[in-house]
XYZ file of C-alpha atoms in Angstrom:
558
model
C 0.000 0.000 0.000
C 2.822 2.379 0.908
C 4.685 1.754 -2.225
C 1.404 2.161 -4.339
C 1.123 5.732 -2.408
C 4.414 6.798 -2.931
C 3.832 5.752 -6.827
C 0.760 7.900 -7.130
C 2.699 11.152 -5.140
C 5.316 10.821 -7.975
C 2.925 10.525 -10.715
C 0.980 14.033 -9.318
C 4.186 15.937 -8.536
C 5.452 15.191 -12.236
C 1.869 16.389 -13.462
C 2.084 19.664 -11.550
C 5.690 19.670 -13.200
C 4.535 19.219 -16.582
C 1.658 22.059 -16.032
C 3.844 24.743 -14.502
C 6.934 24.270 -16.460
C 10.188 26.931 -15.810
C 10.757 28.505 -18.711
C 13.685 27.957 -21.047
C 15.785 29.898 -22.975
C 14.898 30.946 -26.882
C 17.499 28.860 -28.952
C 19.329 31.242 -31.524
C 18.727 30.553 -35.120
C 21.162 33.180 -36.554
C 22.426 36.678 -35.716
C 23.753 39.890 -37.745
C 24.879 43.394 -37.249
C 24.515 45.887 -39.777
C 26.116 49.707 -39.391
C 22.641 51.759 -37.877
C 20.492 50.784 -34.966
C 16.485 50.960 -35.429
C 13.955 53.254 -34.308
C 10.599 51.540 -36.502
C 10.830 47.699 -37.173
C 9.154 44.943 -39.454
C 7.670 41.836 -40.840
C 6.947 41.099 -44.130
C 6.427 37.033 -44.958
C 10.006 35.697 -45.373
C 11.297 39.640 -44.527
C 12.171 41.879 -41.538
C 12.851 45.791 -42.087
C 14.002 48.441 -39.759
C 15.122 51.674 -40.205
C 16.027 54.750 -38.361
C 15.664 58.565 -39.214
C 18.660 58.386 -42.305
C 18.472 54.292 -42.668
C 16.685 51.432 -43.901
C 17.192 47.339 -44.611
C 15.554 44.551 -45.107
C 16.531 41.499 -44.202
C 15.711 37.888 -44.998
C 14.204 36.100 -41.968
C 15.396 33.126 -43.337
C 19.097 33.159 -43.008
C 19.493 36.636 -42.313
C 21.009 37.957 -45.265
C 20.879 40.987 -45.965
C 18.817 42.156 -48.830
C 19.697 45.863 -49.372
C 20.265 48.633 -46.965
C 20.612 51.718 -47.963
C 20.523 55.953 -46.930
C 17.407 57.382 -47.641
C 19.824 59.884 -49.724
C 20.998 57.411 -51.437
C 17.445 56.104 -52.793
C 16.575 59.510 -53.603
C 18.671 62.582 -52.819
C 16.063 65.285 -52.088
C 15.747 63.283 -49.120
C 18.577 63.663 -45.949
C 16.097 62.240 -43.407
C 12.905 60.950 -43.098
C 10.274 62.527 -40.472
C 7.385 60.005 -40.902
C 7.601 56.096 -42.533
C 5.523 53.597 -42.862
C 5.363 50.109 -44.701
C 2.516 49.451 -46.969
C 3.252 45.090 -47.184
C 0.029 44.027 -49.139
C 1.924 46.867 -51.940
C 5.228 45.953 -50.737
C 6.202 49.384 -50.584
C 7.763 52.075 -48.104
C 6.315 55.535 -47.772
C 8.966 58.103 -46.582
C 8.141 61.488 -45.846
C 10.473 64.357 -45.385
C 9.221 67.129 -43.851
C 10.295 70.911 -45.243
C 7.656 73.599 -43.909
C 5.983 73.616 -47.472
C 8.570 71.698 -49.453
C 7.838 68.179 -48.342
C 9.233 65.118 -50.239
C 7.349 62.180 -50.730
C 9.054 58.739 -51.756
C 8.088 55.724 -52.350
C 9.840 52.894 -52.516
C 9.938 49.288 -53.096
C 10.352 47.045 -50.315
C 11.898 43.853 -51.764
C 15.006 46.296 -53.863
C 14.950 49.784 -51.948
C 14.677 51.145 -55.388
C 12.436 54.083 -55.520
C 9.319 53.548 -57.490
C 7.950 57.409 -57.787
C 8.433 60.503 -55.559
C 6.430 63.390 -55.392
C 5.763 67.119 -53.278
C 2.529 67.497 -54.628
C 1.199 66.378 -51.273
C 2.096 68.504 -48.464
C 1.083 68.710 -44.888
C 1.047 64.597 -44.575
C 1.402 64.834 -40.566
C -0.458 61.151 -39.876
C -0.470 57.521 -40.689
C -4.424 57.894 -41.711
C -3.917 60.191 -44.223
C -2.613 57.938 -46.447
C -4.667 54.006 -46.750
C -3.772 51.190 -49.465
C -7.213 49.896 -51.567
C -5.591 46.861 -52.527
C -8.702 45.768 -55.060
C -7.361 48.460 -57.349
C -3.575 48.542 -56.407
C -4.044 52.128 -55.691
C -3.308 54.805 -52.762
C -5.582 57.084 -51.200
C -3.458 60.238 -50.195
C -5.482 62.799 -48.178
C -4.489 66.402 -47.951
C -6.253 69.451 -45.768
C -8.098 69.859 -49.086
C -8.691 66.743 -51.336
C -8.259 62.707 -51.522
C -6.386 61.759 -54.441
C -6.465 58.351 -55.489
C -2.677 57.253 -56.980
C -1.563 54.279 -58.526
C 0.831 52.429 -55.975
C 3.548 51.301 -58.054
C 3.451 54.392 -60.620
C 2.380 57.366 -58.609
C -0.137 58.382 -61.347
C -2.959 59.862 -60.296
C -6.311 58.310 -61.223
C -8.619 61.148 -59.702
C -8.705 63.846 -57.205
C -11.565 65.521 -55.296
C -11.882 68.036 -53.500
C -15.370 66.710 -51.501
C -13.412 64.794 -49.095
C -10.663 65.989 -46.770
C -10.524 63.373 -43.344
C -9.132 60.030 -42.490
C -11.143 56.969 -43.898
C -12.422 55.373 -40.983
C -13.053 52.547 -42.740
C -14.306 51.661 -46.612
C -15.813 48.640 -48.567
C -14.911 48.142 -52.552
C -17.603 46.625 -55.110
C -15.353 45.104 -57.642
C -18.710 44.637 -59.876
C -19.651 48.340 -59.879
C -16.457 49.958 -59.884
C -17.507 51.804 -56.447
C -15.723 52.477 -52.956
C -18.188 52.954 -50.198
C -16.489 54.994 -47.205
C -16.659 56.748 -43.794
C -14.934 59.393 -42.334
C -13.234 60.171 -38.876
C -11.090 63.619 -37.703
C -7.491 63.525 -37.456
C -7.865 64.755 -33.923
C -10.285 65.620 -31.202
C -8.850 69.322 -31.524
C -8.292 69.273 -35.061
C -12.182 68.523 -35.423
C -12.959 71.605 -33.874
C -11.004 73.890 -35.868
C -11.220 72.772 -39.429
C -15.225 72.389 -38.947
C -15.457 68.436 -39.034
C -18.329 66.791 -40.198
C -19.450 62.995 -40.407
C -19.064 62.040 -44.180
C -20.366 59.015 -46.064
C -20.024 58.683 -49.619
C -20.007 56.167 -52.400
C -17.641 57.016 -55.363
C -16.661 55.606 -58.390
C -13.660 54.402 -58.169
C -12.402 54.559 -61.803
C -13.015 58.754 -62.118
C -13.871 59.779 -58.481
C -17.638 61.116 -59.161
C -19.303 61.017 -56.256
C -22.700 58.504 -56.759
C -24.141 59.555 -53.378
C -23.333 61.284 -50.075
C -24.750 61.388 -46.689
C -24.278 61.239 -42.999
C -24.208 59.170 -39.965
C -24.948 59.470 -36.327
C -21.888 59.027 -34.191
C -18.405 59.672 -34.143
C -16.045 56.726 -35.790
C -12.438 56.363 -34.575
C -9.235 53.327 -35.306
C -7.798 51.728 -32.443
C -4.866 53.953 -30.591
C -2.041 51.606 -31.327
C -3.254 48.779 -33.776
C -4.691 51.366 -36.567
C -7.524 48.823 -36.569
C -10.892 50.137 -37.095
C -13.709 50.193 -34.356
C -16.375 50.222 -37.143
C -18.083 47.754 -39.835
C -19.040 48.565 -42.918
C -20.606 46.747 -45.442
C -23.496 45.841 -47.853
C -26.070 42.903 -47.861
C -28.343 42.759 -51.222
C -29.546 46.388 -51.352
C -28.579 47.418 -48.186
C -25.449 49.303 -46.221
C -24.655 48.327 -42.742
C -22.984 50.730 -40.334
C -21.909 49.212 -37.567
C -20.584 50.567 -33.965
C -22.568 51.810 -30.931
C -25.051 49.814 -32.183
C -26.297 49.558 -36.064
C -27.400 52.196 -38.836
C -29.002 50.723 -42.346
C -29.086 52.547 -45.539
C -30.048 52.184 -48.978
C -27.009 50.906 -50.708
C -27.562 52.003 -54.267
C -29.191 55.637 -53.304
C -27.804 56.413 -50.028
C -30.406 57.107 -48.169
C -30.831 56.102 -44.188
C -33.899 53.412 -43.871
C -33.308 52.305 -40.256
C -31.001 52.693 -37.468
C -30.766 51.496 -33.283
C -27.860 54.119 -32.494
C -27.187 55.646 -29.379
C -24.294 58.548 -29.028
C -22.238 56.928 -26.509
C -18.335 57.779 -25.221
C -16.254 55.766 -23.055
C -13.418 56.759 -22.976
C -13.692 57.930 -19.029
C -15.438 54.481 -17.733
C -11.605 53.841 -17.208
C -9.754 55.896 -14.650
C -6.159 56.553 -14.750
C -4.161 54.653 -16.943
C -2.118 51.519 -15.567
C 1.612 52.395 -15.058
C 0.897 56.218 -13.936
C 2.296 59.300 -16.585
C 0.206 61.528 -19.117
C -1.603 59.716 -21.555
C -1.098 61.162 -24.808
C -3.045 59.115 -26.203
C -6.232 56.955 -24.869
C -9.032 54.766 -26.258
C -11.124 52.560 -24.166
C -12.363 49.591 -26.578
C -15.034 46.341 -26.827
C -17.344 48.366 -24.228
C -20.823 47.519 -25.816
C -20.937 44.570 -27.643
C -21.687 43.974 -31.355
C -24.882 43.532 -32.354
C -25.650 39.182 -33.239
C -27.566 38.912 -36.318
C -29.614 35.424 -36.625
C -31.441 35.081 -40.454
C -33.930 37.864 -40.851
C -33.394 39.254 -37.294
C -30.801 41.607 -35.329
C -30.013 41.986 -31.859
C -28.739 45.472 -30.405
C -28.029 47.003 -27.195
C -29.314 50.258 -27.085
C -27.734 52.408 -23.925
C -30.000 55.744 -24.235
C -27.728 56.957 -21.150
C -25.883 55.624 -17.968
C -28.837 54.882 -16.119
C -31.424 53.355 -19.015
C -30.333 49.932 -21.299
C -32.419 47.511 -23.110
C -31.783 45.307 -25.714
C -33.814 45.001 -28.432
C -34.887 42.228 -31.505
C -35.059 44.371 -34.951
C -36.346 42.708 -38.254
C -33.047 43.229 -39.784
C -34.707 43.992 -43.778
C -37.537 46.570 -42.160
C -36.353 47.787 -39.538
C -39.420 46.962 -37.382
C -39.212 46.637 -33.723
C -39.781 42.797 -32.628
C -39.183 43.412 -28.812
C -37.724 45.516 -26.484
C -36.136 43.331 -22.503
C -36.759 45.053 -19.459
C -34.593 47.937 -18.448
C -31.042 46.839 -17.382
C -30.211 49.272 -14.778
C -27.128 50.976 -14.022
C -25.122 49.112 -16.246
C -21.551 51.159 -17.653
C -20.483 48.381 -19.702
C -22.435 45.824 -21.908
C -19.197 43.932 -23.473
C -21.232 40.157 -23.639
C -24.112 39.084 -26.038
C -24.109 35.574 -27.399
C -26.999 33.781 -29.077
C -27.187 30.328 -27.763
C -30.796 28.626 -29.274
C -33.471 30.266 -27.774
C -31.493 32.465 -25.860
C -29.840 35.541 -25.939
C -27.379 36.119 -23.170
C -26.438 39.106 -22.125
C -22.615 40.058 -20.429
C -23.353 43.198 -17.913
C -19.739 45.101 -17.174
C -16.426 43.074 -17.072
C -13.181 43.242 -19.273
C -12.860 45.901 -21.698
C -9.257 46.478 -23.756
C -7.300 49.924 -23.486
C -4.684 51.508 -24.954
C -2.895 54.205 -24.400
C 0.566 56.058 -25.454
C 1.453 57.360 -21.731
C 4.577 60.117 -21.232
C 6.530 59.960 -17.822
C 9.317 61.448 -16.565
C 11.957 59.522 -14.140
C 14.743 60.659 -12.815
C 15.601 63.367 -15.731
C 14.755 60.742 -18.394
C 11.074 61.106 -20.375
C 9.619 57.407 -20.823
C 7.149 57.339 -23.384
C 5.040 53.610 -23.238
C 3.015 52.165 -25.389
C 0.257 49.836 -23.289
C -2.288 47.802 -24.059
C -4.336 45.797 -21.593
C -7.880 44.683 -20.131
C -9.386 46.390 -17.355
C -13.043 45.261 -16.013
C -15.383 47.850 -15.238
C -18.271 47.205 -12.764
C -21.078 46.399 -11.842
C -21.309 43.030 -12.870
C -24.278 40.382 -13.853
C -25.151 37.812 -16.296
C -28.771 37.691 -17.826
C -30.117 35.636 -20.335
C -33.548 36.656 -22.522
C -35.915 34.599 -24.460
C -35.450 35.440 -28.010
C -39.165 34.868 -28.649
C -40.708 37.922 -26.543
C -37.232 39.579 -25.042
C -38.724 38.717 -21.499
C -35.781 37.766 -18.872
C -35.556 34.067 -18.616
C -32.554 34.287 -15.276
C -30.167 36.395 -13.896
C -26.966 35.072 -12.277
C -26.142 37.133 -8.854
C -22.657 35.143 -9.066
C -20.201 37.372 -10.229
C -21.377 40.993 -8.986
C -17.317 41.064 -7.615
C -16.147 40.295 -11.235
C -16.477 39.145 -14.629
C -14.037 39.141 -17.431
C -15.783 37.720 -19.964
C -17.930 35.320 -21.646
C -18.712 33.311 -24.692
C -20.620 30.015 -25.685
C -19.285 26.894 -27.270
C -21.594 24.509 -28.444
C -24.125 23.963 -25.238
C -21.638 25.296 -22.984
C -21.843 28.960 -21.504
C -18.130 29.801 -20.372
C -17.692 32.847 -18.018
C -14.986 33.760 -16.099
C -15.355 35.772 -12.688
C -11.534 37.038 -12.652
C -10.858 34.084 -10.024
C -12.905 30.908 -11.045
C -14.127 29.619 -14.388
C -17.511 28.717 -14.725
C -19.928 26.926 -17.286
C -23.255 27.880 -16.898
C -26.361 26.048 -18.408
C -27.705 28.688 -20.959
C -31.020 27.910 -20.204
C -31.350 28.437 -16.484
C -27.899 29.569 -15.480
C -27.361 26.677 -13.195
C -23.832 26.312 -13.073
C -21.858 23.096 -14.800
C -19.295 23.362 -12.446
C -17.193 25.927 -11.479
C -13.068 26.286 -10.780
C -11.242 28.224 -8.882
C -8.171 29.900 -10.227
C -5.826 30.412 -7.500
C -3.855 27.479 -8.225
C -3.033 28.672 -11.764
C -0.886 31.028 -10.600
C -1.569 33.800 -12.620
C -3.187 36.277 -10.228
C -6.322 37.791 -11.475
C -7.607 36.579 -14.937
C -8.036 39.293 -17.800
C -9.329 37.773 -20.432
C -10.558 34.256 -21.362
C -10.078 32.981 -24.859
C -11.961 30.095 -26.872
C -9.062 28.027 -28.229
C -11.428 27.259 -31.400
C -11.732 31.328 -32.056
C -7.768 31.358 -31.989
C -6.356 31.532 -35.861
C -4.493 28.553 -36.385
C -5.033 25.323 -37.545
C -2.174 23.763 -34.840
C -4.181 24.608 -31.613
C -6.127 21.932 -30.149
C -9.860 22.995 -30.307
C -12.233 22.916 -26.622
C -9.975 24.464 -24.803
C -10.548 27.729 -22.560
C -7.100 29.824 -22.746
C -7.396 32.459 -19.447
C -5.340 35.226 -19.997
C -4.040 36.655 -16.165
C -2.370 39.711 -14.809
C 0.744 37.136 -14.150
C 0.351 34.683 -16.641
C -1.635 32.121 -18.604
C -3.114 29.065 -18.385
C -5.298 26.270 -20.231
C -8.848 24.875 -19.177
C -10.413 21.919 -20.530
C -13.983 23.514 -21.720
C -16.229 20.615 -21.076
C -15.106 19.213 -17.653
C -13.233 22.629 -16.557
C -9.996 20.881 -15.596
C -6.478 22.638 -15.755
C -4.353 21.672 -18.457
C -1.368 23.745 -17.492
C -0.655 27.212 -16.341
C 2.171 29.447 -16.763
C 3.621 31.986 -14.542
C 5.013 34.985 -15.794
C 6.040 37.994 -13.507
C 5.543 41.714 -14.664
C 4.198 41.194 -18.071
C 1.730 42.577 -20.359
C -0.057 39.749 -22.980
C 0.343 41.181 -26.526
C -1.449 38.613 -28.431
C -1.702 35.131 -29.903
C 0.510 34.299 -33.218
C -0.039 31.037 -34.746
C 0.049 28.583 -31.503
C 2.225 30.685 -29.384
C 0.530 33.352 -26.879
C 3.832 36.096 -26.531
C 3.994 38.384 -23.179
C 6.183 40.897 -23.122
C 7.596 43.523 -19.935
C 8.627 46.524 -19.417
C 12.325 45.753 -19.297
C 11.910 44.193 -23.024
C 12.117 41.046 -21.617
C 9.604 38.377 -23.967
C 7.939 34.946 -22.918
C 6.611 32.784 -25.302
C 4.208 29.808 -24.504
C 2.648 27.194 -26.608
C -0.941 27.254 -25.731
C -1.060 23.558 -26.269
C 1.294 22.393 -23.617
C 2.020 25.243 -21.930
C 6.007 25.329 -22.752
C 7.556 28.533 -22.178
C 10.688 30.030 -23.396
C 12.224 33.277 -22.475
C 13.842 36.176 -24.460
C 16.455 38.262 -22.261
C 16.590 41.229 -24.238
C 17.603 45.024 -23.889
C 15.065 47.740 -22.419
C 15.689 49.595 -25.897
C 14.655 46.414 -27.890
C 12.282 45.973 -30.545
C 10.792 42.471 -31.437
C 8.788 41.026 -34.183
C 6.917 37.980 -34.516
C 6.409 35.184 -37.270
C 3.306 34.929 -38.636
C 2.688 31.205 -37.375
C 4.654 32.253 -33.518
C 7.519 30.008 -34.388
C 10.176 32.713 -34.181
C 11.027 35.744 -32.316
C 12.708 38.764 -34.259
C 15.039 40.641 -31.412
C 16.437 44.147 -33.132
C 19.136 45.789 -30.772
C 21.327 48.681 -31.142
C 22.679 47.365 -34.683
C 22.388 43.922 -33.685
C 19.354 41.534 -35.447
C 18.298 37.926 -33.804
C 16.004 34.929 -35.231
C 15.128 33.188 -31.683
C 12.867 30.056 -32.031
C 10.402 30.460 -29.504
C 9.303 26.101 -28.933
C-alpha cells in the first residue's frame, strides 16, 4: 500500500511539473549586425525591415542575409532624413516622408530592392499615418491632404482622380469590384483638429475609376481606429440592397441611393469608464475599446443594445430587412459596460460590465529621463451580472447574482456557456444559469484573470480545439472547456499579454524582456533582451525577431 502511495505522489508531482513548467531559454537561429540601430521595425512574410531617421534594410528572416540597406539619400537625394515612414506590405512598398515647412518630399519605394518607385511634393502637410490608406482591389493609394483625396496608382504614382469633396481620415471603406464603387466613412485627425477645421461625419459612395461622387450622406456618431493597432472600431458593409454601419449599435441605408432606412444608435463615449491609466504618466493618447458589444444577427433578425444613457439599457430584436421593432427586454439598470451578447438557441445572453481592452501612449518622466510607453491591456469595469432573454418575446428568462465582484468575460461553445469571474471559471447552463461546475483559479498562478479565450476562435489550424485559454495579470493558463480541468498554467512575472501568433501566446515587460508559450502544452521560453529592444513575430509564432542597437536575432520560440 505504501509503495502504491508513494507511486501515485510521484505521478501528481510530475503532473504539476509538466503544467507549470520553468521557462527555457529561446534557442538562436542566426544573428547579424549591420552599421545603424532601429527606431521603426518589421515583418513582411520571409522579410524583416528596420530603419532609423537616415536608414533602412531589409533582411531575410530566413538566413538573415541581408537584402539591401541603404541611406534614404541614397534612394533619392532630395531626401537627408525621413520625419514620418511607414510600410505598406500588401503593396510591398515604403512611404517616406520628409518634412520641409511647405517643401515636403514624398518617396516611395519598393520594399523587396529599396529602389524608388515614384516621388512626389505634390502632397504637403502629410502629418499622420491615416492620411494615407492602401485599396488593394485596385492597387491604388488614397493620399489625403487638408483639401482633397487623391487616389494614386501604388507602383506608378499616377494619379487616377482627385476631389476636392473629401478631406478626413477613412475610418473605414468597402470596394464593389462589380460596380467599380468604394463605399467609405470618415473620422477627424484629432479631437482638436475637429474643432477647428469644422469636421463633419461624411459618407459617400464614389466611383472608383473617375472619383464622381454617386451619393453622399451622414451618420450618427463619431467613428475612430484603435490607438495603437490602426484597426478600425467600425463595420461597414453591404447585404443585397442594403449598407450596414456598424458601432454603438447599427445604422441601415439604402445601398444604391444612399439614403438612411433604419437605425438602433445611441451617441455613446467611453473613454472615461476607465480611470487613470495603468503604469501612472500623461496619456497622450487613450481609447477605451469592446465596451458595448456587437450587435448578433440570426437570419432575418438583429439583436442590439441600445444604452439611451448611464442609467437606461435595453436590448432590443429588430427585423433586420424593415427595420421593425420585434421586442424591447426590461430595463437593465445601471449598467456602464455591456461587453457580452451571445446567441445560444433560444437564448440571448447578455454580459453586464467586465473586461474591456485599453490603450494608451502614456509620457513619464523619471529621474531626468522622459519614458514614453506604449500599453495595451484589459481592465473590467463594474457592476457586474449575467442575464439571459428569451429570443421569442425579449422577457428575462434568469439572472446570475454570481459574479457581482467580477467578470471578465464570456462566450458560448456549443451547449456550454463559459464565463470567467476574474478568479474561477464557470460553465453555466444557458437555459437556467445553473452552473456546470465551477473552478477556482488560485492554483493557476496567474493572479487575477483578464481575459478568457476560446481556443477554437484562436487563428491557427495547430491549436487543439475545446480548450478555454485564461489570460491573467501574471500569466496564462489552459482549461479543458467541457469538464473545466487545468491543463497547465504558466507563470510569468511583470508582463503585459500582446497577443496570440499562430500557436504561441507572446507576453512581453517593461524591461523588453519576452515569454513565449505554446498554448497547447504550456512550454515557455524566455527572451532576455535590452530595455531599448524591438521584437517582431512570425506569422505562425515560431520565431522571435530581437532588433538591438545594430544587432538583429532569429530566436525560435518552442
Amino acid at each position: 500500500m505504501k509503495k502504491k502511495l508513494l507511486v501515485l505522489l510521484i505521478a501528481v508531482v510530475a503532473i504539476g511539473q509538466s503544467m507549470a513548467q520553468k521557462p527555457t531559454t529561446m534557442p538562436e537561429e542566426w544573428k547579424i549586425k549591420l552599421s545603424h540601430d532601429f527606431e521603426n521595425t518589421g515583418i513582411f512574410g520571409d522579410i524583416l525591415y528596420g530603419s532609423n531617421s537616415k536608414n533602412f534594410s531589409v533582411i531575410k528572416a530566413t538566413d538573415g542575409g541581408v537584402v539591401w540597406s541603404s541611406r534614404f539619400k541614397d534612394i533619392f537625394e532630395k531626401i537627408n532624413k525621413v520625419d514620418l515612414l511607414f510600410e505598406v506590405k500588401d503593396a510591398n512598398v515604403v512611404f517616406l516622408f520628409d518634412k520641409k515647412f511647405g517643401k515636403d518630399q514624398l518617396v516611395v519605394a519598393d520594399l523587396s530592392s529599396g529602389k524608388m518607385l515614384w516621388h512626389s511634393d505634390k502632397y504637403q502637410n502629410i502629418e499622420e499615418l491615416d492620411q494615407v490608406f492602401y485599396v488593394p482591389e485596385i492597387e491604388a493609394f488614397g493620399i489625403i491632404t487638408d483639401k482633397t483625396l487623391s487616389m494614386v496608382e501604388a507602383r506608378t504614382g499616377n494619379e487616377l482622380w482627385t476631389t476636392t469633396k473629401w478631406n478626413s481620415p477613412v475610418a473605414a471603406y468597402y470596394i464593389d469590384k462589380d460596380e467599380n464603387t468604394m463605399t467609405m466613412i470618415n473620422m477627424p485627425r484629432t479631437f482638436f483638429g475637429s474643432l477647428f477645421k469644422g469636421f463633419k461625419n461624411q459618407m459617400m459612395k464614389l466611383n472608383t475609376k473617375t472619383g464622381d461622387v454617386i451619393w453622399e450622406n451622414t451618420f450618427n456618431g463619431t467613428a475612430q481606429k484603435k490607438v495603437l493597432s490602426g484597426k478600425p472600431v467600425v463595420i461597414l458593409k453591404p447585404k443585397g440592397d442594403k449598407l450596414f454601419l456598424q458601432f454603438n449599435g447599427l445604422q441601415v441605408y439604402d445601398y444604391k441611393l444612399g439614403t438612411p432606412l433604419w437605425k438602433a444608435h445611441f451617441e455613446a463615449e467611453f473613454d472615461n469608464v476607465v480611470g487613470r491609466i495603468k503604469g501612472g504618466g500623461k496619456a497622450v493618447k487613450k481609447g477605451v475599446y469592446g465596451c458595448v458589444a456587437n450587435p448578433v444577427v440570426d437570419g432575418d433578425f438583429v439583436y442590439v443594445i441600445d444604452m439611451k444613457s448611464r442609467s437606461q439599457q435595453y436590448l432590443k430584436k429588430y427585423e433586420i430587412n424593415t427595420g421593425k421593432l420585434v421586442w424591447t427586454s426590461p430595463e437593465i439598470s445601471d449598467a456602464k459596460v455591456l461587453p457580452g451578447l451571445v446567441k445560444m438557441n433560444d437564448m440571448i445572453v447578455l454580459q453586464v460590465g467586465g473586461a474591456v481592452e485599453v490603450q494608451a501612449v502614456t509620457v513619464k518622466t523619471i529621474g531626468g529621463s522622459i519614458i514614453t510607453r506604449r500599453q495595451k491591456y484589459y481592465q473590467n469595469v463594474g457592476p457586474y451580472n449575467v442575464q439571459a432573454f428569451s429570443t421569442s418575446d425579449g422577457s428575462q428568462v434568469w439572472q446570475s447574482e454570481k459574479f457581482k465582484k467580477g467578470i471578465t468575460n464570456i462566450f458560448g461553445s456549443d451547449d456550454n456557456l463559459v464565463v470567467c469571474s476574474g478568479k474561477e471559471l464557470y460553465n453555466l447552463d444557458y437555459k437556467t444559469g445553473a452552473e456546470k461546475y465551477n473552478v477556482a483559479l488560485g492554483d493557476d498562478d496567474i493572479k487575477q484573470a483578464e481575459k478568457i479565450i476560446s481556443s477554437s476562435d484562436v487563428e491557427s489550424a495547430d491549436v487543439t480545439k475545446g480548450n478555454v485559454i485564461i489570460i491573467g495579470e501574471k500569466g496564462v493558463s489552459c482549461h479543458s472547456i467541457a469538464t473545466g480541468a487545468k491543463l497547465w498554467s504558466q507563470h510569468i512575472k511583470d508582463g503585459e499579454f500582446n497577443g496570440i501568433y499562430g500557436k504561441t501566446a507572446f507576453y512581453e515587460r517593461d524591461n523588453g524582456d519576452v515569454y513565449a508559450i505554446d498554448v497547447n502544452s504550456g512550454k515557455a521560453t524566455f527572451c532576455d533582451a535590452r530595455k531599448d529592444s524591438k521584437t517582431e513575430y512570425s506569422e505562425d509564432g515560431n520565431y522571435l525577431y530581437l532588433f538591438e542597437k545594430k544587432n538583429v536575432t532569429k530566436l525560435k520560440t518552442n
